[in-house]
């Protein structure tokens, strides 16, 4: 870990030298410019492999803002597909949290560090923006009154693309939408469902301009009477995305959920672990992504929580990875906390998993009654409440910054 920090700091110092040289160019003579430029050129003489390993660890937003301006050779390095892929792998996972107050949304990016330290920063979005999903560094979002159109943005590169309006004319008040990636065609797609009776809508973002259009895909149920929910009061939630390649929807079923492989654009049923019996009565479970795998998390009782992982998607093989027991959990109450709900560990019945961070080692749990947020470390078995200074939390979207580009013939 220490070497990684040193490499990043070394790269930042190089960028700082370049910026200092530029500033001195304004106030000093040509002689100073030549001397400074000579110092910078020696840094560019580093072997390509070493330079690559240093630059690839720099956060994407800093690469876009600073590294690309250093010199032409550096810009060429960080623009290569292999560099972008490796930089995304090393990019840290943050949690996009949104809360609603009327029509306005409050958005924060939160990073859960070791020792449960939390660092938050603003995303810089409109207060009306509702985030639906994240894929390869892009965020899919919508705004009320924007003629039912979605937008794809990249917070690191400031890229923005507006998607044409849906044929269903949805206003995105109670629908489901996700940005996904087709690995077979190397194209991004937007998948949208407003009501399953209408069907799913798919938009190919990366198609050539004359092919840009929405197309409808039939409902997951041939007979709508087979649906496990009441369509009058059921609202589709945004799906759980597994690396943007597979999407999973909760459908209020005690037996299965709906799955779509993006490249095939077909739906199937994925059944819950066979040994889970309590689901038949309570349906008290959650689907979240943990370290690139789908995880099914349910409560056996008020003191026990199970974490299952779908380790083999094609063969539908589930593995019970963790069993969280209240008696074995070390609950850390904030020092001098004035909130009654933070002084003692909540009953597991009242908690629902909403996300996973730090390579799936840490679970983010939300209290169903008061919206309090807790983090649980599966290694140390420590649970602690987290203060986000946000009320009426609405969504938790895991996100990693990236440098990926969406290219179409229109030049967007």
mmCIF file with all atom_site columns, N, CA and C in Angstrom, residues 74-143:
data_model
loop_
_atom_site.group_PDB
_atom_site.id
_atom_site.type_symbol
_atom_site.label_atom_id
_atom_site.label_alt_id
_atom_site.label_comp_id
_atom_site.label_asym_id
_atom_site.label_entity_id
_atom_site.label_seq_id
_atom_site.pdbx_PDB_ins_code
_atom_site.Cartn_x
_atom_site.Cartn_y
_atom_site.Cartn_z
_atom_site.occupancy
_atom_site.B_iso_or_equiv
_atom_site.pdbx_formal_charge
_atom_site.auth_seq_id
_atom_site.auth_comp_id
_atom_site.auth_asym_id
_atom_site.auth_atom_id
_atom_site.pdbx_PDB_model_num
ATOM 1   N N  . UNK A 1 74  ? 2.291   11.948 -22.962 1.00 0.00 ? 74  UNK A N  1
ATOM 2   C CA . UNK A 1 74  ? 1.462   11.513 -21.835 1.00 0.00 ? 74  UNK A CA 1
ATOM 3   C C  . UNK A 1 74  ? -0.002  11.403 -22.259 1.00 0.00 ? 74  UNK A C  1
ATOM 4   N N  . UNK A 1 75  ? -0.439  12.354 -23.065 1.00 0.00 ? 75  UNK A N  1
ATOM 5   C CA . UNK A 1 75  ? -1.833  12.317 -23.535 1.00 0.00 ? 75  UNK A CA 1
ATOM 6   C C  . UNK A 1 75  ? -2.084  11.071 -24.369 1.00 0.00 ? 75  UNK A C  1
ATOM 7   N N  . UNK A 1 76  ? -1.113  10.674 -25.168 1.00 0.00 ? 76  UNK A N  1
ATOM 8   C CA . UNK A 1 76  ? -1.259  9.468  -25.982 1.00 0.00 ? 76  UNK A CA 1
ATOM 9   C C  . UNK A 1 76  ? -1.333  8.222  -25.100 1.00 0.00 ? 76  UNK A C  1
ATOM 10  N N  . UNK A 1 77  ? -0.535  8.187  -24.037 1.00 0.00 ? 77  UNK A N  1
ATOM 11  C CA . UNK A 1 77  ? -0.534  7.032  -23.133 1.00 0.00 ? 77  UNK A CA 1
ATOM 12  C C  . UNK A 1 77  ? -1.896  6.868  -22.465 1.00 0.00 ? 77  UNK A C  1
ATOM 13  N N  . UNK A 1 78  ? -2.413  7.958  -21.886 1.00 0.00 ? 78  UNK A N  1
ATOM 14  C CA . UNK A 1 78  ? -3.652  7.863  -21.107 1.00 0.00 ? 78  UNK A CA 1
ATOM 15  C C  . UNK A 1 78  ? -4.891  7.765  -21.999 1.00 0.00 ? 78  UNK A C  1
ATOM 16  N N  . UNK A 1 79  ? -4.724  7.928  -23.309 1.00 0.00 ? 79  UNK A N  1
ATOM 17  C CA . UNK A 1 79  ? -5.855  7.818  -24.235 1.00 0.00 ? 79  UNK A CA 1
ATOM 18  C C  . UNK A 1 79  ? -5.994  6.420  -24.822 1.00 0.00 ? 79  UNK A C  1
ATOM 19  N N  . UNK A 1 80  ? -5.010  5.546  -24.581 1.00 0.00 ? 80  UNK A N  1
ATOM 20  C CA . UNK A 1 80  ? -5.067  4.190  -25.123 1.00 0.00 ? 80  UNK A CA 1
ATOM 21  C C  . UNK A 1 80  ? -6.105  3.351  -24.375 1.00 0.00 ? 80  UNK A C  1
ATOM 22  N N  . UNK A 1 81  ? -6.743  2.443  -25.103 1.00 0.00 ? 81  UNK A N  1
ATOM 23  C CA . UNK A 1 81  ? -7.813  1.618  -24.529 1.00 0.00 ? 81  UNK A CA 1
ATOM 24  C C  . UNK A 1 81  ? -7.315  0.781  -23.355 1.00 0.00 ? 81  UNK A C  1
ATOM 25  N N  . UNK A 1 82  ? -6.117  0.194  -23.486 1.00 0.00 ? 82  UNK A N  1
ATOM 26  C CA . UNK A 1 82  ? -5.602  -0.657 -22.416 1.00 0.00 ? 82  UNK A CA 1
ATOM 27  C C  . UNK A 1 82  ? -5.358  0.159  -21.153 1.00 0.00 ? 82  UNK A C  1
ATOM 28  N N  . UNK A 1 83  ? -4.845  1.379  -21.308 1.00 0.00 ? 83  UNK A N  1
ATOM 29  C CA . UNK A 1 83  ? -4.621  2.238  -20.136 1.00 0.00 ? 83  UNK A CA 1
ATOM 30  C C  . UNK A 1 83  ? -5.946  2.567  -19.465 1.00 0.00 ? 83  UNK A C  1
ATOM 31  N N  . UNK A 1 84  ? -6.958  2.925  -20.256 1.00 0.00 ? 84  UNK A N  1
ATOM 32  C CA . UNK A 1 84  ? -8.261  3.296  -19.708 1.00 0.00 ? 84  UNK A CA 1
ATOM 33  C C  . UNK A 1 84  ? -8.859  2.125  -18.935 1.00 0.00 ? 84  UNK A C  1
ATOM 34  N N  . UNK A 1 85  ? -8.729  0.913  -19.471 1.00 0.00 ? 85  UNK A N  1
ATOM 35  C CA . UNK A 1 85  ? -9.262  -0.267 -18.790 1.00 0.00 ? 85  UNK A CA 1
ATOM 36  C C  . UNK A 1 85  ? -8.552  -0.516 -17.470 1.00 0.00 ? 85  UNK A C  1
ATOM 37  N N  . UNK A 1 86  ? -7.212  -0.439 -17.473 1.00 0.00 ? 86  UNK A N  1
ATOM 38  C CA . UNK A 1 86  ? -6.449  -0.690 -16.258 1.00 0.00 ? 86  UNK A CA 1
ATOM 39  C C  . UNK A 1 86  ? -6.657  0.407  -15.221 1.00 0.00 ? 86  UNK A C  1
ATOM 40  N N  . UNK A 1 87  ? -6.795  1.637  -15.673 1.00 0.00 ? 87  UNK A N  1
ATOM 41  C CA . UNK A 1 87  ? -7.048  2.738  -14.754 1.00 0.00 ? 87  UNK A CA 1
ATOM 42  C C  . UNK A 1 87  ? -8.404  2.577  -14.076 1.00 0.00 ? 87  UNK A C  1
ATOM 43  N N  . UNK A 1 88  ? -9.387  2.070  -14.820 1.00 0.00 ? 88  UNK A N  1
ATOM 44  C CA . UNK A 1 88  ? -10.714 1.852  -14.245 1.00 0.00 ? 88  UNK A CA 1
ATOM 45  C C  . UNK A 1 88  ? -10.669 0.745  -13.195 1.00 0.00 ? 88  UNK A C  1
ATOM 46  N N  . UNK A 1 89  ? -9.875  -0.296 -13.440 1.00 0.00 ? 89  UNK A N  1
ATOM 47  C CA . UNK A 1 89  ? -9.738  -1.385 -12.467 1.00 0.00 ? 89  UNK A CA 1
ATOM 48  C C  . UNK A 1 89  ? -9.192  -0.851 -11.145 1.00 0.00 ? 89  UNK A C  1
ATOM 49  N N  . UNK A 1 90  ? -8.240  0.078  -11.230 1.00 0.00 ? 90  UNK A N  1
ATOM 50  C CA . UNK A 1 90  ? -7.605  0.605  -10.025 1.00 0.00 ? 90  UNK A CA 1
ATOM 51  C C  . UNK A 1 90  ? -8.398  1.760  -9.404  1.00 0.00 ? 90  UNK A C  1
ATOM 52  N N  . UNK A 1 91  ? -9.401  2.259  -10.097 1.00 0.00 ? 91  UNK A N  1
ATOM 53  C CA . UNK A 1 91  ? -10.201 3.362  -9.569  1.00 0.00 ? 91  UNK A CA 1
ATOM 54  C C  . UNK A 1 91  ? -10.993 2.899  -8.351  1.00 0.00 ? 91  UNK A C  1
ATOM 55  N N  . UNK A 1 92  ? -11.088 3.735  -7.356  1.00 0.00 ? 92  UNK A N  1
ATOM 56  C CA . UNK A 1 92  ? -11.779 3.371  -6.116  1.00 0.00 ? 92  UNK A CA 1
ATOM 57  C C  . UNK A 1 92  ? -13.293 3.425  -6.305  1.00 0.00 ? 92  UNK A C  1
ATOM 58  N N  . UNK A 1 93  ? -13.990 2.540  -5.589  1.00 0.00 ? 93  UNK A N  1
ATOM 59  C CA . UNK A 1 93  ? -15.452 2.519  -5.630  1.00 0.00 ? 93  UNK A CA 1
ATOM 60  C C  . UNK A 1 93  ? -16.017 3.470  -4.587  1.00 0.00 ? 93  UNK A C  1
ATOM 61  N N  . UNK A 1 94  ? -16.901 4.335  -5.025  1.00 0.00 ? 94  UNK A N  1
ATOM 62  C CA . UNK A 1 94  ? -17.590 5.254  -4.129  1.00 0.00 ? 94  UNK A CA 1
ATOM 63  C C  . UNK A 1 94  ? -19.084 4.954  -4.182  1.00 0.00 ? 94  UNK A C  1
ATOM 64  N N  . UNK A 1 95  ? -19.820 5.574  -3.298  1.00 0.00 ? 95  UNK A N  1
ATOM 65  C CA . UNK A 1 95  ? -21.254 5.343  -3.216  1.00 0.00 ? 95  UNK A CA 1
ATOM 66  C C  . UNK A 1 95  ? -21.972 6.656  -3.493  1.00 0.00 ? 95  UNK A C  1
ATOM 67  N N  . UNK A 1 96  ? -22.802 6.666  -4.547  1.00 0.00 ? 96  UNK A N  1
ATOM 68  C CA . UNK A 1 96  ? -23.607 7.847  -4.846  1.00 0.00 ? 96  UNK A CA 1
ATOM 69  C C  . UNK A 1 96  ? -24.906 7.736  -4.046  1.00 0.00 ? 96  UNK A C  1
ATOM 70  N N  . UNK A 1 97  ? -25.084 8.634  -3.103  1.00 0.00 ? 97  UNK A N  1
ATOM 71  C CA . UNK A 1 97  ? -26.277 8.631  -2.255  1.00 0.00 ? 97  UNK A CA 1
ATOM 72  C C  . UNK A 1 97  ? -27.143 9.832  -2.612  1.00 0.00 ? 97  UNK A C  1
ATOM 73  N N  . UNK A 1 98  ? -28.441 9.569  -2.744  1.00 0.00 ? 98  UNK A N  1
ATOM 74  C CA . UNK A 1 98  ? -29.376 10.649 -3.038  1.00 0.00 ? 98  UNK A CA 1
ATOM 75  C C  . UNK A 1 98  ? -30.514 10.664 -2.030  1.00 0.00 ? 98  UNK A C  1
ATOM 76  N N  . UNK A 1 99  ? -30.912 11.863 -1.653  1.00 0.00 ? 99  UNK A N  1
ATOM 77  C CA . UNK A 1 99  ? -32.090 12.044 -0.808  1.00 0.00 ? 99  UNK A CA 1
ATOM 78  C C  . UNK A 1 99  ? -33.017 13.032 -1.500  1.00 0.00 ? 99  UNK A C  1
ATOM 79  N N  . UNK A 1 100 ? -34.303 12.902 -1.198  1.00 0.00 ? 100 UNK A N  1
ATOM 80  C CA . UNK A 1 100 ? -35.295 13.745 -1.879  1.00 0.00 ? 100 UNK A CA 1
ATOM 81  C C  . UNK A 1 100 ? -36.001 14.657 -0.893  1.00 0.00 ? 100 UNK A C  1
ATOM 82  N N  . UNK A 1 101 ? -36.207 15.901 -1.308  1.00 0.00 ? 101 UNK A N  1
ATOM 83  C CA . UNK A 1 101 ? -37.013 16.862 -0.569  1.00 0.00 ? 101 UNK A CA 1
ATOM 84  C C  . UNK A 1 101 ? -37.911 17.552 -1.582  1.00 0.00 ? 101 UNK A C  1
ATOM 85  N N  . UNK A 1 102 ? -39.131 17.035 -1.704  1.00 0.00 ? 102 UNK A N  1
ATOM 86  C CA . UNK A 1 102 ? -40.020 17.534 -2.754  1.00 0.00 ? 102 UNK A CA 1
ATOM 87  C C  . UNK A 1 102 ? -39.511 17.089 -4.113  1.00 0.00 ? 102 UNK A C  1
ATOM 88  N N  . UNK A 1 103 ? -39.303 18.020 -5.018  1.00 0.00 ? 103 UNK A N  1
ATOM 89  C CA . UNK A 1 103 ? -38.764 17.710 -6.344  1.00 0.00 ? 103 UNK A CA 1
ATOM 90  C C  . UNK A 1 103 ? -37.244 17.752 -6.367  1.00 0.00 ? 103 UNK A C  1
ATOM 91  N N  . UNK A 1 104 ? -36.653 18.290 -5.340  1.00 0.00 ? 104 UNK A N  1
ATOM 92  C CA . UNK A 1 104 ? -35.205 18.474 -5.323  1.00 0.00 ? 104 UNK A CA 1
ATOM 93  C C  . UNK A 1 104 ? -34.481 17.242 -4.789  1.00 0.00 ? 104 UNK A C  1
ATOM 94  N N  . UNK A 1 105 ? -33.319 16.990 -5.365  1.00 0.00 ? 105 UNK A N  1
ATOM 95  C CA . UNK A 1 105 ? -32.486 15.874 -4.951  1.00 0.00 ? 105 UNK A CA 1
ATOM 96  C C  . UNK A 1 105 ? -31.169 16.407 -4.394  1.00 0.00 ? 105 UNK A C  1
ATOM 97  N N  . UNK A 1 106 ? -30.719 15.793 -3.305  1.00 0.00 ? 106 UNK A N  1
ATOM 98  C CA . UNK A 1 106 ? -29.396 16.097 -2.752  1.00 0.00 ? 106 UNK A CA 1
ATOM 99  C C  . UNK A 1 106 ? -28.498 14.906 -3.033  1.00 0.00 ? 106 UNK A C  1
ATOM 100 N N  . UNK A 1 107 ? -27.351 15.160 -3.652  1.00 0.00 ? 107 UNK A N  1
ATOM 101 C CA . UNK A 1 107 ? -26.478 14.078 -4.103  1.00 0.00 ? 107 UNK A CA 1
ATOM 102 C C  . UNK A 1 107 ? -25.088 14.212 -3.507  1.00 0.00 ? 107 UNK A C  1
ATOM 103 N N  . UNK A 1 108 ? -24.553 13.079 -3.010  1.00 0.00 ? 108 UNK A N  1
ATOM 104 C CA . UNK A 1 108 ? -23.189 13.044 -2.473  1.00 0.00 ? 108 UNK A CA 1
ATOM 105 C C  . UNK A 1 108 ? -22.475 11.781 -2.947  1.00 0.00 ? 108 UNK A C  1
ATOM 106 N N  . UNK A 1 109 ? -21.179 11.903 -3.113  1.00 0.00 ? 109 UNK A N  1
ATOM 107 C CA . UNK A 1 109 ? -20.313 10.754 -3.358  1.00 0.00 ? 109 UNK A CA 1
ATOM 108 C C  . UNK A 1 109 ? -19.586 10.447 -2.056  1.00 0.00 ? 109 UNK A C  1
ATOM 109 N N  . UNK A 1 110 ? -19.721 9.235  -1.564  1.00 0.00 ? 110 UNK A N  1
ATOM 110 C CA . UNK A 1 110 ? -19.116 8.865  -0.284  1.00 0.00 ? 110 UNK A CA 1
ATOM 111 C C  . UNK A 1 110 ? -18.142 7.707  -0.484  1.00 0.00 ? 110 UNK A C  1
ATOM 112 N N  . UNK A 1 111 ? -16.961 7.850  0.060   1.00 0.00 ? 111 UNK A N  1
ATOM 113 C CA . UNK A 1 111 ? -15.960 6.774  0.033   1.00 0.00 ? 111 UNK A CA 1
ATOM 114 C C  . UNK A 1 111 ? -15.811 6.222  1.453   1.00 0.00 ? 111 UNK A C  1
ATOM 115 N N  . UNK A 1 112 ? -15.963 4.908  1.586   1.00 0.00 ? 112 UNK A N  1
ATOM 116 C CA . UNK A 1 112 ? -15.771 4.251  2.879   1.00 0.00 ? 112 UNK A CA 1
ATOM 117 C C  . UNK A 1 112 ? -14.331 3.777  2.963   1.00 0.00 ? 112 UNK A C  1
ATOM 118 N N  . UNK A 1 113 ? -13.557 4.367  3.842   1.00 0.00 ? 113 UNK A N  1
ATOM 119 C CA . UNK A 1 113 ? -12.154 4.009  3.982   1.00 0.00 ? 113 UNK A CA 1
ATOM 120 C C  . UNK A 1 113 ? -11.960 3.034  5.140   1.00 0.00 ? 113 UNK A C  1
ATOM 121 N N  . UNK A 1 114 ? -10.721 2.655  5.347   1.00 0.00 ? 114 UNK A N  1
ATOM 122 C CA . UNK A 1 114 ? -10.424 1.758  6.464   1.00 0.00 ? 114 UNK A CA 1
ATOM 123 C C  . UNK A 1 114 ? -10.715 2.463  7.783   1.00 0.00 ? 114 UNK A C  1
ATOM 124 N N  . UNK A 1 115 ? -10.945 1.662  8.800   1.00 0.00 ? 115 UNK A N  1
ATOM 125 C CA . UNK A 1 115 ? -11.319 2.174  10.117  1.00 0.00 ? 115 UNK A CA 1
ATOM 126 C C  . UNK A 1 115 ? -12.642 2.930  10.048  1.00 0.00 ? 115 UNK A C  1
ATOM 127 N N  . UNK A 1 116 ? -13.464 2.632  9.015   1.00 0.00 ? 116 UNK A N  1
ATOM 128 C CA . UNK A 1 116 ? -14.808 3.206  8.867   1.00 0.00 ? 116 UNK A CA 1
ATOM 129 C C  . UNK A 1 116 ? -14.792 4.717  8.707   1.00 0.00 ? 116 UNK A C  1
ATOM 130 N N  . UNK A 1 117 ? -13.705 5.259  8.242   1.00 0.00 ? 117 UNK A N  1
ATOM 131 C CA . UNK A 1 117 ? -13.679 6.687  7.950   1.00 0.00 ? 117 UNK A CA 1
ATOM 132 C C  . UNK A 1 117 ? -14.424 6.936  6.643   1.00 0.00 ? 117 UNK A C  1
ATOM 133 N N  . UNK A 1 118 ? -15.260 7.970  6.632   1.00 0.00 ? 118 UNK A N  1
ATOM 134 C CA . UNK A 1 118 ? -16.061 8.290  5.455   1.00 0.00 ? 118 UNK A CA 1
ATOM 135 C C  . UNK A 1 118 ? -15.668 9.670  4.931   1.00 0.00 ? 118 UNK A C  1
ATOM 136 N N  . UNK A 1 119 ? -15.448 9.745  3.648   1.00 0.00 ? 119 UNK A N  1
ATOM 137 C CA . UNK A 1 119 ? -15.144 11.021 3.010   1.00 0.00 ? 119 UNK A CA 1
ATOM 138 C C  . UNK A 1 119 ? -16.186 11.282 1.941   1.00 0.00 ? 119 UNK A C  1
ATOM 139 N N  . UNK A 1 120 ? -16.792 12.436 1.976   1.00 0.00 ? 120 UNK A N  1
ATOM 140 C CA . UNK A 1 120 ? -17.853 12.754 1.014   1.00 0.00 ? 120 UNK A CA 1
ATOM 141 C C  . UNK A 1 120 ? -17.461 13.960 0.175   1.00 0.00 ? 120 UNK A C  1
ATOM 142 N N  . UNK A 1 121 ? -17.997 14.005 -1.022  1.00 0.00 ? 121 UNK A N  1
ATOM 143 C CA . UNK A 1 121 ? -17.792 15.150 -1.906  1.00 0.00 ? 121 UNK A CA 1
ATOM 144 C C  . UNK A 1 121 ? -19.015 15.308 -2.792  1.00 0.00 ? 121 UNK A C  1
ATOM 145 N N  . UNK A 1 122 ? -19.184 16.493 -3.313  1.00 0.00 ? 122 UNK A N  1
ATOM 146 C CA . UNK A 1 122 ? -20.324 16.768 -4.172  1.00 0.00 ? 122 UNK A CA 1
ATOM 147 C C  . UNK A 1 122 ? -20.036 16.287 -5.600  1.00 0.00 ? 122 UNK A C  1
ATOM 148 N N  . UNK A 1 123 ? -21.101 15.936 -6.302  1.00 0.00 ? 123 UNK A N  1
ATOM 149 C CA . UNK A 1 123 ? -20.956 15.443 -7.666  1.00 0.00 ? 123 UNK A CA 1
ATOM 150 C C  . UNK A 1 123 ? -21.031 16.576 -8.679  1.00 0.00 ? 123 UNK A C  1
ATOM 151 N N  . UNK A 1 124 ? -21.693 17.674 -8.313  1.00 0.00 ? 124 UNK A N  1
ATOM 152 C CA . UNK A 1 124 ? -21.825 18.795 -9.228  1.00 0.00 ? 124 UNK A CA 1
ATOM 153 C C  . UNK A 1 124 ? -22.996 18.665 -10.184 1.00 0.00 ? 124 UNK A C  1
ATOM 154 N N  . UNK A 1 125 ? -24.054 17.955 -9.753  1.00 0.00 ? 125 UNK A N  1
ATOM 155 C CA . UNK A 1 125 ? -25.229 17.770 -10.593 1.00 0.00 ? 125 UNK A CA 1
ATOM 156 C C  . UNK A 1 125 ? -26.311 18.783 -10.237 1.00 0.00 ? 125 UNK A C  1
ATOM 157 N N  . UNK A 1 126 ? -27.253 18.927 -11.142 1.00 0.00 ? 126 UNK A N  1
ATOM 158 C CA . UNK A 1 126 ? -28.424 19.751 -10.866 1.00 0.00 ? 126 UNK A CA 1
ATOM 159 C C  . UNK A 1 126 ? -29.189 19.161 -9.689  1.00 0.00 ? 126 UNK A C  1
ATOM 160 N N  . UNK A 1 127 ? -29.837 20.026 -8.916  1.00 0.00 ? 127 UNK A N  1
ATOM 161 C CA . UNK A 1 127 ? -30.600 19.562 -7.758  1.00 0.00 ? 127 UNK A CA 1
ATOM 162 C C  . UNK A 1 127 ? -31.856 18.813 -8.154  1.00 0.00 ? 127 UNK A C  1
ATOM 163 N N  . UNK A 1 128 ? -32.147 18.767 -9.452  1.00 0.00 ? 128 UNK A N  1
ATOM 164 C CA . UNK A 1 128 ? -33.308 18.030 -9.934  1.00 0.00 ? 128 UNK A CA 1
ATOM 165 C C  . UNK A 1 128 ? -32.921 16.676 -10.525 1.00 0.00 ? 128 UNK A C  1
ATOM 166 N N  . UNK A 1 129 ? -31.627 16.398 -10.610 1.00 0.00 ? 129 UNK A N  1
ATOM 167 C CA . UNK A 1 129 ? -31.150 15.180 -11.276 1.00 0.00 ? 129 UNK A CA 1
ATOM 168 C C  . UNK A 1 129 ? -31.381 13.946 -10.420 1.00 0.00 ? 129 UNK A C  1
ATOM 169 N N  . UNK A 1 130 ? -32.013 12.951 -10.999 1.00 0.00 ? 130 UNK A N  1
ATOM 170 C CA . UNK A 1 130 ? -32.218 11.666 -10.338 1.00 0.00 ? 130 UNK A CA 1
ATOM 171 C C  . UNK A 1 130 ? -31.322 10.634 -11.008 1.00 0.00 ? 130 UNK A C  1
ATOM 172 N N  . UNK A 1 131 ? -30.456 9.983  -10.230 1.00 0.00 ? 131 UNK A N  1
ATOM 173 C CA . UNK A 1 131 ? -29.511 9.010  -10.781 1.00 0.00 ? 131 UNK A CA 1
ATOM 174 C C  . UNK A 1 131 ? -30.157 7.628  -10.778 1.00 0.00 ? 131 UNK A C  1
ATOM 175 N N  . UNK A 1 132 ? -30.072 6.941  -11.923 1.00 0.00 ? 132 UNK A N  1
ATOM 176 C CA . UNK A 1 132 ? -30.655 5.614  -12.066 1.00 0.00 ? 132 UNK A CA 1
ATOM 177 C C  . UNK A 1 132 ? -29.608 4.507  -11.959 1.00 0.00 ? 132 UNK A C  1
ATOM 178 N N  . UNK A 1 133 ? -28.430 4.702  -12.563 1.00 0.00 ? 133 UNK A N  1
ATOM 179 C CA . UNK A 1 133 ? -27.431 3.629  -12.550 1.00 0.00 ? 133 UNK A CA 1
ATOM 180 C C  . UNK A 1 133 ? -26.059 4.169  -12.899 1.00 0.00 ? 133 UNK A C  1
ATOM 181 N N  . UNK A 1 134 ? -25.055 3.308  -12.713 1.00 0.00 ? 134 UNK A N  1
ATOM 182 C CA . UNK A 1 134 ? -23.670 3.623  -13.057 1.00 0.00 ? 134 UNK A CA 1
ATOM 183 C C  . UNK A 1 134 ? -23.096 2.478  -13.869 1.00 0.00 ? 134 UNK A C  1
ATOM 184 N N  . UNK A 1 135 ? -22.289 2.826  -14.873 1.00 0.00 ? 135 UNK A N  1
ATOM 185 C CA . UNK A 1 135 ? -21.651 1.807  -15.712 1.00 0.00 ? 135 UNK A CA 1
ATOM 186 C C  . UNK A 1 135 ? -20.383 2.381  -16.324 1.00 0.00 ? 135 UNK A C  1
ATOM 187 N N  . UNK A 1 136 ? -19.235 1.764  -16.037 1.00 0.00 ? 136 UNK A N  1
ATOM 188 C CA . UNK A 1 136 ? -17.954 2.149  -16.635 1.00 0.00 ? 136 UNK A CA 1
ATOM 189 C C  . UNK A 1 136 ? -17.633 3.640  -16.440 1.00 0.00 ? 136 UNK A C  1
ATOM 190 N N  . UNK A 1 137 ? -18.007 4.195  -15.306 1.00 0.00 ? 137 UNK A N  1
ATOM 191 C CA . UNK A 1 137 ? -17.699 5.594  -15.036 1.00 0.00 ? 137 UNK A CA 1
ATOM 192 C C  . UNK A 1 137 ? -18.786 6.553  -15.475 1.00 0.00 ? 137 UNK A C  1
ATOM 193 N N  . UNK A 1 138 ? -19.803 6.067  -16.187 1.00 0.00 ? 138 UNK A N  1
ATOM 194 C CA . UNK A 1 138 ? -20.921 6.899  -16.622 1.00 0.00 ? 138 UNK A CA 1
ATOM 195 C C  . UNK A 1 138 ? -22.071 6.803  -15.625 1.00 0.00 ? 138 UNK A C  1
ATOM 196 N N  . UNK A 1 139 ? -22.834 7.882  -15.512 1.00 0.00 ? 139 UNK A N  1
ATOM 197 C CA . UNK A 1 139 ? -24.051 7.894  -14.712 1.00 0.00 ? 139 UNK A CA 1
ATOM 198 C C  . UNK A 1 139 ? -25.238 8.139  -15.635 1.00 0.00 ? 139 UNK A C  1
ATOM 199 N N  . UNK A 1 140 ? -26.289 7.359  -15.432 1.00 0.00 ? 140 UNK A N  1
ATOM 200 C CA . UNK A 1 140 ? -27.536 7.567  -16.172 1.00 0.00 ? 140 UNK A CA 1
ATOM 201 C C  . UNK A 1 140 ? -28.493 8.301  -15.253 1.00 0.00 ? 140 UNK A C  1
ATOM 202 N N  . UNK A 1 141 ? -29.018 9.448  -15.723 1.00 0.00 ? 141 UNK A N  1
ATOM 203 C CA . UNK A 1 141 ? -29.870 10.250 -14.854 1.00 0.00 ? 141 UNK A CA 1
ATOM 204 C C  . UNK A 1 141 ? -31.013 10.876 -15.640 1.00 0.00 ? 141 UNK A C  1
ATOM 205 N N  . UNK A 1 142 ? -31.990 11.366 -14.897 1.00 0.00 ? 142 UNK A N  1
ATOM 206 C CA . UNK A 1 142 ? -33.136 12.034 -15.505 1.00 0.00 ? 142 UNK A CA 1
ATOM 207 C C  . UNK A 1 142 ? -33.499 13.241 -14.664 1.00 0.00 ? 142 UNK A C  1
ATOM 208 N N  . UNK A 1 143 ? -34.263 14.161 -15.270 1.00 0.00 ? 143 UNK A N  1
ATOM 209 C CA . UNK A 1 143 ? -34.756 15.330 -14.564 1.00 0.00 ? 143 UNK A CA 1
ATOM 210 C C  . UNK A 1 143 ? -36.242 15.493 -14.854 1.00 0.00 ? 143 UNK A C  1
#
